[in-house]
PDB file of C-alpha atoms in Angstrom:
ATOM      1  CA  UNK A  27     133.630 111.221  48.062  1.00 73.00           C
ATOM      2  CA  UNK A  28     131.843 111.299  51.321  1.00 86.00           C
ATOM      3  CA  UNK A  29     129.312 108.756  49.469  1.00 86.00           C
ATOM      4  CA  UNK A  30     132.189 105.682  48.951  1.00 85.00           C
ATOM      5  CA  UNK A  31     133.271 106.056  52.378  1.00 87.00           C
ATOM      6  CA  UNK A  32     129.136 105.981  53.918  1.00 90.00           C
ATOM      7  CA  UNK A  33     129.057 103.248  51.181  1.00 89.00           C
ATOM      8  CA  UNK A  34     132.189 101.699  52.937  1.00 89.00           C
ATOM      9  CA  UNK A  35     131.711 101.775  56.284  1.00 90.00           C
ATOM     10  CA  UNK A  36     128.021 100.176  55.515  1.00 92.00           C
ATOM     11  CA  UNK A  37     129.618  97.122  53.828  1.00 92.00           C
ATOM     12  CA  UNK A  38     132.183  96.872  56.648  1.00 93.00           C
ATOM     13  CA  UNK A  39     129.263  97.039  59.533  1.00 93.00           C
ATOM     14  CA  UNK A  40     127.416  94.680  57.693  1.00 94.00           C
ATOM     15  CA  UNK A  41     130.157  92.550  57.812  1.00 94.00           C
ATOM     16  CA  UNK A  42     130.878  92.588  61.703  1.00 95.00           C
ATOM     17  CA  UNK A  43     127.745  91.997  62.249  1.00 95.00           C
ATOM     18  CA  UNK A  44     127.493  89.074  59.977  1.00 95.00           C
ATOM     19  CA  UNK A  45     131.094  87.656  61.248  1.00 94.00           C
ATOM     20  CA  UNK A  46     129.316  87.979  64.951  1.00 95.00           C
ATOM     21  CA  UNK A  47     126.263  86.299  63.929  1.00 95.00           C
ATOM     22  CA  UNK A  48     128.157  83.259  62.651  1.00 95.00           C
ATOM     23  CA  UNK A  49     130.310  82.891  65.335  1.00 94.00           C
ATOM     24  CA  UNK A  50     128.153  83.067  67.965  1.00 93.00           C
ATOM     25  CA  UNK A  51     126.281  80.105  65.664  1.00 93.00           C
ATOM     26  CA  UNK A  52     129.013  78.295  65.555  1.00 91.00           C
ATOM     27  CA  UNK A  53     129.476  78.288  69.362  1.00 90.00           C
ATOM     28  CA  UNK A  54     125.707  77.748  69.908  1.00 88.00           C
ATOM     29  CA  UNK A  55     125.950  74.642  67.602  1.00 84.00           C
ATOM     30  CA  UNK A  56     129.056  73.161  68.711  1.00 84.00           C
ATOM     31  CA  UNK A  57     127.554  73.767  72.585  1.00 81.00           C
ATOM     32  CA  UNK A  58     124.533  71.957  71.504  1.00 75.00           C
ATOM     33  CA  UNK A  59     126.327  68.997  69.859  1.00 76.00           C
ATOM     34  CA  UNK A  60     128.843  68.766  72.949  1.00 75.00           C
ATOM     35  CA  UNK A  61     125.472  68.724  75.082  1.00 72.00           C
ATOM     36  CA  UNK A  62     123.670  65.664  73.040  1.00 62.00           C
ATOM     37  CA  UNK A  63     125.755  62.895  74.850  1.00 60.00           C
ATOM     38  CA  UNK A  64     123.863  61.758  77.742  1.00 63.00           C
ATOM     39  CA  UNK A  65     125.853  60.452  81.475  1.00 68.00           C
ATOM     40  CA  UNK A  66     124.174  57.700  82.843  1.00 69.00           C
ATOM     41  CA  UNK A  67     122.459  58.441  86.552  1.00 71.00           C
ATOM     42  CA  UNK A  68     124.028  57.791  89.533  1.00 79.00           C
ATOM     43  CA  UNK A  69     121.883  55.280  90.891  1.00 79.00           C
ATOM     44  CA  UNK A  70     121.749  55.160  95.210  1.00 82.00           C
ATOM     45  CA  UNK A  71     121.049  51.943  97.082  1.00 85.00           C
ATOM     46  CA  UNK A  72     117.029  51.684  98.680  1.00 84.00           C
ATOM     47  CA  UNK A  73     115.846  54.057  94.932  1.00 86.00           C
ATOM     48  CA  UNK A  74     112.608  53.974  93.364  1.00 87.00           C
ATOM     49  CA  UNK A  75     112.185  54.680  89.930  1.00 86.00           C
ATOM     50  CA  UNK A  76     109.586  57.096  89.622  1.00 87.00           C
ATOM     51  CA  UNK A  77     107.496  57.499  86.221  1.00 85.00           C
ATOM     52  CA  UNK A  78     105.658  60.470  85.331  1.00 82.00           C
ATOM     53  CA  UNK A  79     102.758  59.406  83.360  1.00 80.00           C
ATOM     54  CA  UNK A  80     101.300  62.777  81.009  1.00 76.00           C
ATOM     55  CA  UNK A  81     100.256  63.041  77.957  1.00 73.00           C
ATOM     56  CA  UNK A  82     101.115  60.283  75.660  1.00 74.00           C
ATOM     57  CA  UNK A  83     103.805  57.571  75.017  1.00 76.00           C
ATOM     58  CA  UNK A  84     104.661  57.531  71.300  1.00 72.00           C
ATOM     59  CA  UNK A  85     105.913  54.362  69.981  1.00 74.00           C
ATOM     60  CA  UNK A  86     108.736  55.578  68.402  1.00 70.00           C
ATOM     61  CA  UNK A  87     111.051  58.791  68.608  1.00 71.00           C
ATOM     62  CA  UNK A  88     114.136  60.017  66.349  1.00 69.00           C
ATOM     63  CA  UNK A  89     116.306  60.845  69.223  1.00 68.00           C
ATOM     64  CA  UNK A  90     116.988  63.972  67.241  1.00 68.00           C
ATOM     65  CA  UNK A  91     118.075  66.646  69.610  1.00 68.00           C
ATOM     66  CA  UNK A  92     116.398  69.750  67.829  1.00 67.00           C
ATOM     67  CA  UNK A  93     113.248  67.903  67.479  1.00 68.00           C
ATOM     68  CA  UNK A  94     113.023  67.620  71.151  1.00 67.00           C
ATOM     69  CA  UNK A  95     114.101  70.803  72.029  1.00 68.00           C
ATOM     70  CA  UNK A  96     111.809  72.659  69.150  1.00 68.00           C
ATOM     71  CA  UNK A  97     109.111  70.168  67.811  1.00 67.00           C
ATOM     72  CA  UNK A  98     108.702  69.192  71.496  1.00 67.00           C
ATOM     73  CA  UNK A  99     108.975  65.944  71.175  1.00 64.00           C
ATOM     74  CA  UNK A 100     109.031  63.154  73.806  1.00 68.00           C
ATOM     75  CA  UNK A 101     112.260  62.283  74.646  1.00 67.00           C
ATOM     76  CA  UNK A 102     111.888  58.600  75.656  1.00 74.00           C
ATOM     77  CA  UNK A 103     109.112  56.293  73.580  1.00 79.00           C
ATOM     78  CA  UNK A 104     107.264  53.068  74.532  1.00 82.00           C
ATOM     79  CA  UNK A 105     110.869  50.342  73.926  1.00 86.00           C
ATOM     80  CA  UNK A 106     112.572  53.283  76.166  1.00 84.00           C
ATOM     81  CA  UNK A 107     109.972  52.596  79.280  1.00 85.00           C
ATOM     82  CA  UNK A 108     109.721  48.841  78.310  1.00 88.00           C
ATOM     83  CA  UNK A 109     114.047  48.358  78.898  1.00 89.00           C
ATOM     84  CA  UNK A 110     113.570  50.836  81.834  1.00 87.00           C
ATOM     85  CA  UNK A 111     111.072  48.865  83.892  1.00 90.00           C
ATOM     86  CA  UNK A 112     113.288  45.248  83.113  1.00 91.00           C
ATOM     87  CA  UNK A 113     116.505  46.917  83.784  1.00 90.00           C
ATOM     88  CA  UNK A 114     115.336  48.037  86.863  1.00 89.00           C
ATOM     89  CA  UNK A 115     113.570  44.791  87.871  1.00 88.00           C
ATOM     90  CA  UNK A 116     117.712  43.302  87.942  1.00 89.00           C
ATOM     91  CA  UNK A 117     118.673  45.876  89.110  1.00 87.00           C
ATOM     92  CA  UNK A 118     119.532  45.810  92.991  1.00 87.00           C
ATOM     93  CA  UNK A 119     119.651  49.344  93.849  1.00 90.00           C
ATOM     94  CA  UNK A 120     116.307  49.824  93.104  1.00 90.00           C
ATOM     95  CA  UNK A 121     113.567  48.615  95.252  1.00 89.00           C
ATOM     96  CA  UNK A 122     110.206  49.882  94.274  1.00 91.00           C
ATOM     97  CA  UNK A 123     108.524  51.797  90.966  1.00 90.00           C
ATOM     98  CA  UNK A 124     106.389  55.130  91.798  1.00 91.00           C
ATOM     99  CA  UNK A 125     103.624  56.001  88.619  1.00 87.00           C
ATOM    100  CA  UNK A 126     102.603  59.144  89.246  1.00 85.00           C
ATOM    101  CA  UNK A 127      99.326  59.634  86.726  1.00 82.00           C
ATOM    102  CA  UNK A 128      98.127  63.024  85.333  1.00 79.00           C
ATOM    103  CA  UNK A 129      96.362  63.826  82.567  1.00 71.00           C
ATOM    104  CA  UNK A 130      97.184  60.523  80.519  1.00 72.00           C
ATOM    105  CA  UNK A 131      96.616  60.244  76.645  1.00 75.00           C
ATOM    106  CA  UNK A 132      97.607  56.815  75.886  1.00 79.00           C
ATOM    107  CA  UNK A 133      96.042  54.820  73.445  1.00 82.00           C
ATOM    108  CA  UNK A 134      94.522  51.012  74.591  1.00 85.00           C
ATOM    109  CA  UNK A 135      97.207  49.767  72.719  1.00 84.00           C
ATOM    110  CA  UNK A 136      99.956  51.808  74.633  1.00 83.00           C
ATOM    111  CA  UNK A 137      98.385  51.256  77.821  1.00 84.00           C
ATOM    112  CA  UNK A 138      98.435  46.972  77.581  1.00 88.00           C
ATOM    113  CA  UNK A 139     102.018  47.405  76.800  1.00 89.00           C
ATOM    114  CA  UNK A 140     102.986  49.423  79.881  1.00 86.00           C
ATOM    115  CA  UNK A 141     100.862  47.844  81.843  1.00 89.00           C
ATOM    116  CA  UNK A 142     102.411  44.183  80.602  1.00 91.00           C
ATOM    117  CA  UNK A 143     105.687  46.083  81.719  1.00 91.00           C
ATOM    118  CA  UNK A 144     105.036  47.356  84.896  1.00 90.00           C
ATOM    119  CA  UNK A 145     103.318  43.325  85.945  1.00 92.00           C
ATOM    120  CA  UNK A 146     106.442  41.963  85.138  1.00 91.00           C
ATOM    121  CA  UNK A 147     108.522  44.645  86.998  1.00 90.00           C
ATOM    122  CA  UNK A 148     106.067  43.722  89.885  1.00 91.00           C
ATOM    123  CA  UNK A 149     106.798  39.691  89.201  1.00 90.00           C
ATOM    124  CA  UNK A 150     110.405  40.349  90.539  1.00 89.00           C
ATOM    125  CA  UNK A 151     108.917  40.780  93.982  1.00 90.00           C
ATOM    126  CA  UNK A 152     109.386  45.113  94.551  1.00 91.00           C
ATOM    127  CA  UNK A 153     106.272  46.834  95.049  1.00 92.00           C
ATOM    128  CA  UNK A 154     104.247  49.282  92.627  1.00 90.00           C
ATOM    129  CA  UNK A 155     102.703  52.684  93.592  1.00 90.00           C
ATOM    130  CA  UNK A 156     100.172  54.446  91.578  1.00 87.00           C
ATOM    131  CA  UNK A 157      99.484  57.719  92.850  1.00 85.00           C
ATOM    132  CA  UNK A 158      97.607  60.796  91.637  1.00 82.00           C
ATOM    133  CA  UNK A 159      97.660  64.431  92.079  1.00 79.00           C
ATOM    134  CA  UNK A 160      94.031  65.432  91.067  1.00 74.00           C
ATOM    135  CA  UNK A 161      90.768  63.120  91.113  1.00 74.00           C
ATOM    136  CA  UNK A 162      89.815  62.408  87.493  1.00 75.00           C
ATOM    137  CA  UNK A 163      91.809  59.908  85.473  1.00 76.00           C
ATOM    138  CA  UNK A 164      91.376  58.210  81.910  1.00 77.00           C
ATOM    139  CA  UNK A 165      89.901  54.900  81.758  1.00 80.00           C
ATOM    140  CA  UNK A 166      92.906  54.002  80.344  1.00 79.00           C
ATOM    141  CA  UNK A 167      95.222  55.419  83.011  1.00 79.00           C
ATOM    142  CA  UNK A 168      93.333  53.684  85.598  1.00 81.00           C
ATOM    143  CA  UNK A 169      93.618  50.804  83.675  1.00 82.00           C
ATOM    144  CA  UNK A 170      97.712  51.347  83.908  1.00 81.00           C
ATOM    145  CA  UNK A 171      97.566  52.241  87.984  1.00 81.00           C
ATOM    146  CA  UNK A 172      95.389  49.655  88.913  1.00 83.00           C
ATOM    147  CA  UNK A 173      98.139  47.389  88.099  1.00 80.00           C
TER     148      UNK A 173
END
């Protein structure tokens, strides 16, 4: 006898603790999910876009929200920089565009194309800043700042 109810109250732990597990998945997920939709800035008058430039630029991305948050991958891609630099070239509230370069891994290819960007963000008349925080930079990141 005392082995059915050991056997019992085994089966019943097990299954608290695999009713717990899913639940608190289920919350996790549904957080996540309710997290994925992005507000739009709040944009002040006299702003300046400032644009972190590490590592690399990829072309494309999947926008997937576990890929970014476990494959660590980029969350904005080349089009995404591209749209930001001619939306903010309308746009009124913002008045300059800050690079700030460190340790870039851009392709030539990459680099023309945000450099082609950030000339025609400066062809609306609001100044570009390239700045730095250590010495050494890529021949291609140069290449991007000394626009």
């Amino acid at each position: 006898m005392r082995f059915f109810s050991t056997l019992v109250a085994s089966v019943l732990g097990s299954l608290i603790a695999l009713g717990i597990v899913i639940v608190f998945m289920f919350v996790f997920f549904i957080g996540l999910a309710l997290s994925g939709g992005e507000q739009a800035p709040r944009i002040n008058r006299n702003s300046t876009l400032v644009f972190k430039l590490s590592g690399s630029i990829p072309e494309n991305v999947s926008g997937d929200p576990f890929m970014q948050a476990f494959a660590d991958e980029s969350a904005y891609d080349l089009r995404d920089f591209i749209a930001a630099t001619e939306k903010a070239a309308d746009d009124d509230r913002i008045d300059a565009l800050w690079i700030q370069v460190s340790g870039s891994a851009l392709p030539w290819a990459t680099a023309h194309e945000v450099r082609n960007a950030i000339l025609s963000f400066k062809e609306s008349g609001k100044p570009v800043i390239a700045s730095s925080s250590n010495f050494t930079m890529s021949e291609n990141a140069y290449f991007i700042a000394s626009a």
